[in-house]
Amino acid sequence: LNGVGYACYTRALMLSDLSLVIPLLALTPVWMLATSPWILGEFPVALGVLGILAIFAGALLLKLGEPGGVWAPLQAIVRDRGARFMIAVSLLWSITAALDKVAVQSSSPTTYILAFQIGFSLLFVPAVLRRDRRAQIRTHWRGLLLLGSLGALMWVAQMTALQMTLAAYVIAMKRSGMLFSILYGHYLFKEKGIR
């Protein structure tokens, strides 16, 4: 599920602006209001549900004052393939986040992360072995090493947090990173509408 999710995530980013599709990831904790009780038997208190819905509303409000306004990300689902891919990602990740908690509770954060990353790496070995990809890896190995290290730290923090609280809360906090993605979209890729 994570392999399919990451493939759809990458496709969404190739097809659409970060500022349009990243806010749709705020749907992940909303979906988890259904997947967490089903998989984990846990459901947030009323204030927690309100917080999760506020994060989603905040993601929509990021588009306030632009064409389409707060509904632009949701309207994009109809007309934008990247947005549809990201909706699929949010649903898949609502399932995998709950399954991550099951795995962490059955082992430990480090054991699960190690097993997951080995399996995930093996899944993408064929793509990495392509000649053009090997050249890209040799050229950008420092940046990839930095990204991999930061990703490892993120995974350790996320899996540790999953042991401490409800999965929906952890993912809701993780989705607050969408603000940084929108800033990256503006400053790195010159996307419009930062205000």
C-alpha positions as semicolon CSV with decimal commas, in nm:
position;residue;x (nm);y (nm);z (nm)
1;L;0,000;0,000;0,000
2;N;0,282;0,241;0,078
3;G;0,451;0,160;-0,253
4;V;0,134;0,244;-0,443
5;G;0,087;0,553;-0,224
6;Y;0,435;0,687;-0,291
7;A;0,402;0,619;-0,664
8;C;0,073;0,815;-0,669
9;Y;0,229;1,091;-0,456
10;T;0,515;1,133;-0,700
11;R;0,275;1,132;-0,993
12;A;0,057;1,398;-0,828
13;L;0,361;1,622;-0,777
14;M;0,461;1,577;-1,141
15;L;0,113;1,668;-1,266
16;S;0,018;1,959;-1,037
17;D;0,147;2,248;-0,828
18;L;0,255;2,172;-0,472
19;S;0,021;2,443;-0,343
20;L;-0,277;2,268;-0,502
21;V;-0,215;1,903;-0,415
22;I;-0,029;1,911;-0,081
23;P;-0,328;2,059;0,110
24;L;-0,527;1,753;0,002
25;L;-0,304;1,541;0,228
26;A;-0,490;1,705;0,517
27;L;-0,764;1,457;0,429
28;T;-0,547;1,173;0,566
29;P;-0,639;1,230;0,934
30;V;-1,002;1,291;0,828
31;W;-1,007;0,949;0,657
32;M;-0,848;0,810;0,975
33;L;-1,165;0,895;1,164
34;A;-1,300;0,590;0,976
35;T;-0,988;0,373;0,932
36;S;-0,854;0,399;1,290
37;P;-1,169;0,264;1,459
38;W;-1,185;-0,012;1,197
39;I;-0,818;-0,117;1,219
40;L;-0,712;-0,004;1,569
41;G;-1,035;0,029;1,762
42;E;-0,941;0,385;1,859
43;F;-1,132;0,708;1,805
44;P;-1,040;1,061;1,915
45;V;-1,235;1,253;2,176
46;A;-1,469;1,526;2,048
47;L;-1,201;1,795;2,085
48;G;-0,958;1,576;1,890
49;V;-1,209;1,535;1,607
50;L;-1,257;1,912;1,607
51;G;-0,879;1,960;1,584
52;I;-0,850;1,719;1,291
53;L;-1,133;1,895;1,109
54;A;-0,972;2,232;1,187
55;I;-0,648;2,117;1,021
56;F;-0,843;2,019;0,710
57;A;-1,034;2,349;0,714
58;G;-0,704;2,532;0,755
59;A;-0,567;2,353;0,449
60;L;-0,867;2,475;0,251
61;L;-0,827;2,829;0,387
62;L;-0,475;2,840;0,242
63;K;-0,644;2,902;-0,094
64;L;-0,858;3,192;0,035
65;G;-0,847;3,491;-0,199
66;E;-0,737;3,289;-0,502
67;P;-0,945;3,180;-0,800
68;G;-1,177;2,911;-0,673
69;G;-1,107;3,018;-0,313
70;V;-1,121;2,771;-0,028
71;W;-1,289;2,513;-0,248
72;A;-1,010;2,518;-0,512
73;P;-0,838;2,200;-0,384
74;L;-1,172;2,013;-0,376
75;Q;-1,282;2,151;-0,716
76;A;-0,945;2,041;-0,851
77;I;-1,048;1,681;-0,786
78;V;-1,286;1,708;-1,080
79;R;-1,051;1,875;-1,327
80;D;-0,696;1,796;-1,211
81;R;-0,540;1,448;-1,238
82;G;-0,273;1,535;-0,982
83;A;-0,542;1,621;-0,727
84;R;-0,716;1,288;-0,789
85;F;-0,387;1,104;-0,736
86;M;-0,335;1,293;-0,407
87;I;-0,684;1,202;-0,284
88;A;-0,593;0,838;-0,345
89;V;-0,268;0,893;-0,153
90;S;-0,453;1,044;0,144
91;L;-0,687;0,744;0,158
92;L;-0,405;0,489;0,124
93;W;-0,197;0,665;0,388
94;S;-0,492;0,670;0,629
95;I;-0,487;0,291;0,611
96;T;-0,109;0,250;0,624
97;A;-0,074;0,490;0,919
98;A;-0,310;0,270;1,121
99;L;-0,123;-0,042;1,008
100;D;0,206;0,128;1,105
101;K;0,074;0,155;1,460
102;V;-0,019;-0,214;1,463
103;A;0,333;-0,301;1,346
104;V;0,505;-0,071;1,598
105;Q;0,297;-0,211;1,884
106;S;0,382;-0,565;1,772
107;S;0,757;-0,497;1,761
108;S;0,932;-0,164;1,826
109;P;0,984;0,158;1,628
110;T;1,338;0,066;1,522
111;T;1,255;-0,294;1,428
112;Y;0,955;-0,189;1,224
113;I;1,137;0,097;1,052
114;L;1,425;-0,131;0,958
115;A;1,193;-0,403;0,823
116;F;0,976;-0,150;0,641
117;Q;1,267;0,033;0,480
118;I;1,432;-0,289;0,363
119;G;1,105;-0,408;0,208
120;F;1,032;-0,066;0,059
121;S;1,384;-0,042;-0,084
122;L;1,356;-0,385;-0,245
123;L;1,027;-0,281;-0,403
124;F;1,197;0,008;-0,585
125;V;1,530;-0,159;-0,673
126;P;1,423;-0,223;-1,036
127;A;1,352;0,149;-1,086
128;V;1,687;0,248;-0,933
129;L;1,884;0,001;-1,143
130;R;1,792;0,175;-1,468
131;R;2,099;0,329;-1,633
132;D;1,963;0,686;-1,632
133;R;1,871;0,660;-1,263
134;R;2,219;0,537;-1,167
135;A;2,369;0,846;-1,332
136;Q;2,130;1,070;-1,138
137;I;2,220;0,895;-0,812
138;R;2,594;0,940;-0,875
139;T;2,540;1,308;-0,956
140;H;2,315;1,385;-0,659
141;W;2,438;1,141;-0,395
142;R;2,502;1,412;-0,131
143;G;2,149;1,549;-0,155
144;L;2,003;1,198;-0,154
145;L;2,209;1,110;0,155
146;L;2,077;1,421;0,332
147;L;1,717;1,340;0,229
148;G;1,757;0,980;0,341
149;S;1,896;1,088;0,679
150;L;1,616;1,340;0,737
151;G;1,362;1,078;0,628
152;A;1,505;0,830;0,878
153;L;1,473;1,087;1,159
154;M;1,114;1,157;1,054
155;W;1,031;0,785;1,061
156;V;1,183;0,737;1,407
157;A;0,987;1,035;1,542
158;Q;0,661;0,922;1,379
159;M;0,684;0,561;1,496
160;T;0,778;0,667;1,847
161;A;0,483;0,907;1,855
162;L;0,249;0,629;1,738
163;Q;0,335;0,438;2,055
164;M;0,240;0,740;2,266
165;T;-0,096;0,858;2,131
166;L;-0,375;0,800;1,879
167;A;-0,261;0,745;1,521
168;A;-0,502;1,011;1,390
169;Y;-0,339;1,272;1,615
170;V;0,012;1,182;1,497
171;I;-0,084;1,204;1,131
172;A;-0,277;1,528;1,187
173;M;0,037;1,686;1,333
174;K;0,249;1,543;1,053
175;R;0,021;1,707;0,795
176;S;0,099;2,050;0,939
177;G;0,413;2,016;0,727
178;M;0,198;2,112;0,428
179;L;0,269;2,475;0,514
180;F;0,638;2,417;0,449
181;S;0,560;2,238;0,122
182;I;0,363;2,539;0,004
183;L;0,655;2,767;0,093
184;Y;0,891;2,537;-0,097
185;G;0,658;2,547;-0,395
186;H;0,671;2,925;-0,398
187;Y;1,040;2,982;-0,326
188;L;1,195;2,684;-0,504
189;F;0,956;2,631;-0,796
190;K;0,821;2,988;-0,834
191;E;0,458;2,883;-0,787
192;K;0,221;3,178;-0,760
193;G;-0,028;3,278;-0,491
194;I;0,185;3,258;-0,175
195;R;-0,025;3,519;0,004
